[in-house]
Coordinates of C-alpha atoms in Angstrom, one line a residue:
M1 CA -22.5 -23.3 1.7
K2 CA -21.3 -19.7 1.6
M3 CA -21.0 -19.8 5.4
I4 CA -18.8 -22.9 5.2
F5 CA -16.6 -21.4 2.5
R6 CA -16.1 -18.1 4.4
F7 CA -15.3 -20.0 7.6
S8 CA -12.8 -22.2 5.7
A9 CA -11.2 -19.1 4.1
I10 CA -10.9 -17.4 7.4
V11 CA -9.3 -20.5 9.0
A12 CA -6.9 -20.8 6.1
M13 CA -5.9 -17.1 6.4
L14 CA -5.4 -17.3 10.2
S15 CA -3.3 -20.5 9.8
M16 CA -1.1 -18.8 7.2
M17 CA -0.7 -15.7 9.4
A18 CA 0.3 -17.8 12.4
T19 CA 3.1 -19.5 10.5
A20 CA 4.4 -16.5 8.5
T21 CA 7.9 -15.4 9.2
I22 CA 9.2 -12.0 8.1
T23 CA 12.9 -11.5 7.5
T24 CA 14.3 -8.0 7.0
S25 CA 17.8 -6.8 6.4
C26 CA 19.3 -3.4 5.8
S27 CA 22.1 -2.6 3.5
D28 CA 23.5 0.5 1.9
D29 CA 23.9 -0.5 -1.7
D30 CA 26.1 2.5 -2.3
D31 CA 28.7 1.3 0.3
P32 CA 29.8 -2.3 -0.5
K33 CA 32.4 -2.0 2.4
Q34 CA 29.6 -2.6 4.9
E35 CA 29.1 -6.2 3.7
H36 CA 32.0 -8.1 5.3
P37 CA 33.5 -6.5 8.4
I38 CA 36.7 -8.0 9.7
T39 CA 38.2 -7.6 13.2
K40 CA 41.9 -8.4 13.9
T41 CA 44.2 -7.8 16.9
F42 CA 47.9 -7.5 16.5
T43 CA 50.8 -6.6 18.8
V44 CA 53.9 -4.5 18.0
N45 CA 56.8 -3.1 19.9
M46 CA 57.1 0.7 19.4
G47 CA 59.1 3.5 20.8
G48 CA 59.7 7.2 20.3
A49 CA 62.6 9.0 18.6
Y50 CA 65.2 7.6 21.0
S51 CA 64.1 4.0 21.0
K52 CA 65.5 1.2 18.9
F53 CA 61.9 0.2 18.0
G54 CA 59.8 1.7 15.3
S55 CA 57.6 4.8 15.7
F56 CA 55.8 4.5 12.4
L57 CA 52.6 2.3 12.5
S58 CA 50.9 0.8 9.5
I59 CA 47.4 -0.4 10.4
S60 CA 46.9 -1.8 7.0
S61 CA 50.1 -3.9 7.0
E62 CA 49.9 -4.5 10.8
K63 CA 53.5 -3.5 11.3
A64 CA 55.7 -0.9 13.1
Y65 CA 58.7 0.5 11.2
T66 CA 61.9 2.2 12.3
T67 CA 63.3 5.0 10.1
N68 CA 65.7 2.4 8.5
E69 CA 62.9 -0.1 7.8
L70 CA 60.5 2.6 6.5
G71 CA 61.4 2.4 2.8
D72 CA 58.9 4.6 0.9
G73 CA 56.5 4.8 3.9
K74 CA 53.5 4.3 1.6
D75 CA 51.5 2.3 4.2
V76 CA 52.1 4.3 7.4
E77 CA 49.0 6.0 8.8
I78 CA 50.0 6.7 12.4
V79 CA 53.2 8.0 14.1
F80 CA 54.1 7.4 17.8
D81 CA 56.5 9.8 19.6
G82 CA 56.6 8.1 23.0
T83 CA 53.9 10.2 24.4
T84 CA 51.0 10.1 22.0
F85 CA 49.9 8.8 18.6
K86 CA 49.5 11.2 15.7
S87 CA 48.4 11.2 12.1
A88 CA 51.0 10.5 9.4
T89 CA 50.3 14.0 8.2
E90 CA 51.8 15.3 11.4
S91 CA 55.0 13.3 11.1
E92 CA 58.4 15.0 11.1
N93 CA 59.5 12.4 8.5
I94 CA 59.0 14.0 5.1
T95 CA 58.4 10.6 3.4
V96 CA 55.6 9.6 5.8
K97 CA 54.1 13.1 5.9
A98 CA 53.7 13.1 2.1
N99 CA 52.4 9.5 1.7
G100 CA 48.8 10.6 1.4
L101 CA 47.5 8.6 4.4
S102 CA 46.2 10.0 7.6
A103 CA 44.3 9.0 10.8
E104 CA 42.0 10.8 13.2
I105 CA 43.1 9.8 16.7
T106 CA 41.2 10.3 19.9
R107 CA 42.5 9.6 23.4
L108 CA 40.0 7.4 25.3
E109 CA 39.3 7.4 29.0
D110 CA 41.2 4.2 29.9
G111 CA 44.4 5.6 28.4
S112 CA 43.9 3.9 25.1
F113 CA 43.4 5.6 21.7
G114 CA 40.6 5.3 19.1
Y115 CA 41.5 5.8 15.5
T116 CA 39.9 6.0 12.0
T117 CA 42.3 5.8 9.1
S118 CA 41.9 7.5 5.7
N119 CA 42.0 4.0 4.1
G120 CA 38.9 2.8 6.0
C121 CA 40.1 1.1 9.2
T122 CA 38.9 1.9 12.6
G123 CA 39.8 0.5 16.0
T124 CA 41.7 1.0 19.2
I125 CA 45.4 1.2 20.3
K126 CA 46.3 0.2 23.9
V127 CA 49.8 0.8 25.2
E128 CA 51.2 -1.3 28.0
G129 CA 52.7 1.0 30.7
E130 CA 52.7 4.7 31.2
L131 CA 53.5 6.9 28.2
G132 CA 56.0 9.7 28.2
D133 CA 59.5 8.3 27.5
A134 CA 60.8 8.7 23.9
A135 CA 63.6 6.2 24.6
K136 CA 61.4 3.4 26.2
T137 CA 60.0 0.4 24.3
Y138 CA 56.3 0.0 24.6
V139 CA 54.1 -3.0 23.8
V140 CA 51.2 -1.8 21.7
F141 CA 48.0 -3.8 21.2
V142 CA 46.1 -2.7 18.1
T143 CA 42.5 -3.8 17.4
K144 CA 41.6 -3.2 13.7
H145 CA 38.1 -3.2 12.2
S146 CA 38.2 -3.1 8.4
V147 CA 36.0 -4.2 5.6
K148 CA 36.8 -6.5 2.7

């Protein structure tokens, strides 16, 4: 009888092991931003100081502003001069420079730029055409990764 019981117990254990599924997940409870990443792509027309298009880029609002449209500049993280993209902290515009926002910008191999803003967005900026003309209008494609 003991032999049958042991055999039955072993068969039951093997059966349970064969059908067991293990699910794991990782989360950083200290950082709720990791829970819901969102990716968006938007397009803006931009230009340098001598262009009629804006040179102030707001990743958070997904807009480019001219000096006249800027208002208080509270949402501008990046500035474009026709040649490169810079952090708002490097802007010649006093309002933008003092808005408290910034971005780390890196030129990538394919001529695009990577960025990380101080308000938690990361992504890439790709410009159509060759950079270097402060009067030219550029079509700028921005990919934005943010968290909700």
